[in-house]
XYZ file of C-alpha atoms in Angstrom:
205
model
C 19.746 24.020 5.905
C 20.058 23.468 9.654
C 19.347 26.543 11.773
C 21.284 26.752 15.043
C 18.994 28.935 17.138
C 20.760 31.974 18.580
C 18.764 33.254 21.542
C 21.760 34.376 23.612
C 22.708 31.070 25.292
C 24.760 28.134 24.045
C 27.945 27.102 22.265
C 26.634 28.209 18.889
C 30.088 28.922 17.447
C 31.413 25.488 18.370
C 28.362 23.780 16.878
C 28.706 25.758 13.636
C 32.410 24.932 13.447
C 31.584 21.243 13.752
C 28.965 21.522 11.009
C 31.417 23.324 8.727
C 34.030 20.639 9.398
C 31.569 17.916 8.424
C 30.270 19.834 5.414
C 26.664 20.086 6.622
C 24.927 23.344 5.561
C 24.110 25.261 8.746
C 23.760 28.798 10.053
C 23.660 30.442 13.462
C 20.621 32.679 13.366
C 17.906 34.516 15.227
C 16.321 35.699 11.996
C 12.640 34.782 11.717
C 12.740 34.058 7.970
C 15.860 31.898 8.151
C 14.424 29.805 10.956
C 11.071 29.547 9.194
C 12.784 28.175 6.059
C 15.153 25.787 7.885
C 14.762 22.053 7.309
C 16.086 21.194 10.786
C 16.755 23.046 14.030
C 19.306 22.841 16.827
C 18.477 24.275 20.259
C 21.712 24.784 22.234
C 21.952 25.767 25.868
C 24.394 26.377 28.706
C 23.985 28.059 32.073
C 20.912 28.151 34.309
C 17.446 26.906 33.393
C 15.406 30.024 34.221
C 17.864 32.343 32.469
C 17.781 30.250 29.309
C 13.985 29.931 29.267
C 13.613 33.666 29.887
C 15.915 34.569 27.007
C 14.207 32.067 24.732
C 10.750 33.428 25.569
C 11.959 36.999 24.978
C 13.591 36.138 21.649
C 10.328 36.407 19.726
C 10.957 32.966 18.239
C 8.979 30.716 20.586
C 5.715 30.775 18.606
C 7.527 30.133 15.314
C 9.555 27.244 16.716
C 6.470 25.740 18.363
C 4.736 25.871 14.971
C 7.635 24.244 13.134
C 8.269 21.571 15.739
C 4.730 20.666 16.788
C 2.700 21.319 13.640
C 5.207 20.936 10.790
C 7.213 18.122 12.464
C 10.547 19.824 11.748
C 13.341 17.771 13.352
C 14.956 19.554 16.297
C 17.948 18.579 18.429
C 18.299 20.017 21.931
C 21.828 20.033 23.349
C 22.614 19.975 27.100
C 20.440 22.698 28.675
C 18.613 22.874 25.343
C 17.411 19.328 25.965
C 16.391 20.158 29.546
C 14.363 23.111 28.261
C 12.233 20.658 26.257
C 10.875 19.155 29.492
C 8.187 20.447 31.844
C 10.681 22.175 34.106
C 13.743 21.877 36.311
C 14.500 21.838 40.028
C 17.173 24.395 39.144
C 14.526 27.057 38.556
C 10.874 27.983 38.865
C 9.803 28.697 35.289
C 8.065 26.071 33.147
C 9.924 24.434 30.294
C 8.648 23.992 26.754
C 6.711 20.881 27.798
C 7.569 18.802 24.720
C 8.482 15.843 26.950
C 6.593 14.630 30.011
C 9.722 14.737 32.155
C 11.522 17.013 34.590
C 15.092 17.784 35.559
C 16.640 17.143 38.953
C 20.061 17.660 40.471
C 22.379 14.695 40.898
C 21.908 13.271 44.366
C 24.293 10.665 45.722
C 23.874 8.459 48.781
C 27.512 8.470 49.914
C 28.139 4.794 49.165
C 31.086 3.593 47.090
C 29.209 4.342 43.852
C 27.564 7.450 45.229
C 30.482 9.747 45.986
C 30.705 11.469 42.655
C 31.503 15.137 42.276
C 28.962 17.644 41.005
C 28.960 18.816 38.247
C 29.358 15.687 36.149
C 32.148 16.900 33.901
C 34.295 15.081 31.374
C 34.066 12.051 29.119
C 31.622 9.241 29.815
C 30.391 6.144 28.004
C 26.788 5.968 26.858
C 24.581 2.996 26.006
C 21.935 3.320 23.257
C 18.523 1.856 24.126
C 15.270 1.408 22.229
C 15.595 3.275 18.895
C 18.823 5.024 19.882
C 20.946 3.044 17.468
C 19.590 5.146 14.602
C 21.244 8.266 16.061
C 24.375 6.753 17.586
C 27.024 4.985 15.549
C 29.659 2.867 17.253
C 33.358 3.632 16.925
C 35.517 0.633 17.872
C 32.508 -0.751 19.793
C 32.262 2.250 22.120
C 30.469 5.544 22.431
C 31.972 8.376 24.484
C 30.717 11.924 24.821
C 31.728 15.020 26.769
C 29.449 16.077 29.653
C 29.226 19.239 31.765
C 26.067 19.367 33.895
C 24.678 19.200 37.435
C 21.061 18.393 36.537
C 19.653 15.511 34.550
C 16.310 14.349 33.180
C 14.071 12.066 35.200
C 10.770 10.404 34.333
C 11.663 10.129 30.654
C 12.016 6.357 30.405
C 9.542 6.016 27.533
C 11.480 8.622 25.545
C 14.963 7.374 26.432
C 17.275 6.397 23.555
C 20.548 6.355 25.534
C 21.723 6.115 29.130
C 24.939 6.655 31.057
C 26.128 5.938 34.565
C 27.426 8.501 37.047
C 26.820 7.199 40.541
C 23.639 5.712 39.088
C 22.135 5.212 35.641
C 20.327 8.162 34.062
C 18.907 9.157 30.690
C 21.258 11.111 28.432
C 19.304 11.166 25.155
C 15.585 11.351 24.396
C 13.347 11.162 21.341
C 9.675 11.871 20.784
C 8.935 11.803 17.059
C 10.820 14.695 15.467
C 12.025 16.011 18.843
C 15.438 14.807 20.020
C 17.681 15.843 22.870
C 21.119 14.948 24.226
C 22.544 15.863 27.634
C 26.158 15.814 26.503
C 28.005 18.157 24.127
C 28.463 16.519 20.703
C 30.278 19.643 19.484
C 33.021 18.828 22.014
C 33.016 15.071 21.464
C 35.315 14.670 18.448
C 34.408 11.860 16.048
C 31.566 10.672 18.268
C 29.992 14.096 17.879
C 30.709 14.160 14.162
C 28.792 10.911 13.717
C 25.869 12.138 15.793
C 25.506 15.351 13.794
C 25.752 13.364 10.562
C 22.979 11.057 11.746
C 20.797 14.024 12.742
C 21.348 15.683 9.369
C 20.155 12.512 7.615
C 16.832 12.315 9.486
């Protein structure tokens, strides 16, 4: 059973709907026992960094999830802000992140040249390119991979963890992996068959 962590932030309903569509057993929960017994976890997130971290820390689940992820090696997938929370912190706020990845989050900054006049936030469909071991999570459809993005901040300093990149004014990391810990900047629950394939791959880990 995959537990979609409900700490007050994130598109939990959309993620559950996608899981139900695929036929993957999953629940949206903040129940200690259900999360403790889950075989995999999903950490969603939307909104601002400090608000999300504050709600997560107040949920009473942080110690349990740390135990499952860091000591029991339970696979976890962070989505959008959920992935950013796995880092050391973000320029969007002042609070520390979970520190599972030696990386930080910064706001898009463009230089005004032809390829640097993009709008912020980065919103809509974009191609991604798997790198390193990313091919185990991403499956090609007609030789392309497209996912839906909605964000103003992105991860930096995560090159050794990077399993996929995209370009928006410049290249940046959109998916990371460190053992059982995975994160994606985009929204697979809003990415149609590309998202279906990603969730299937995660469920098979």
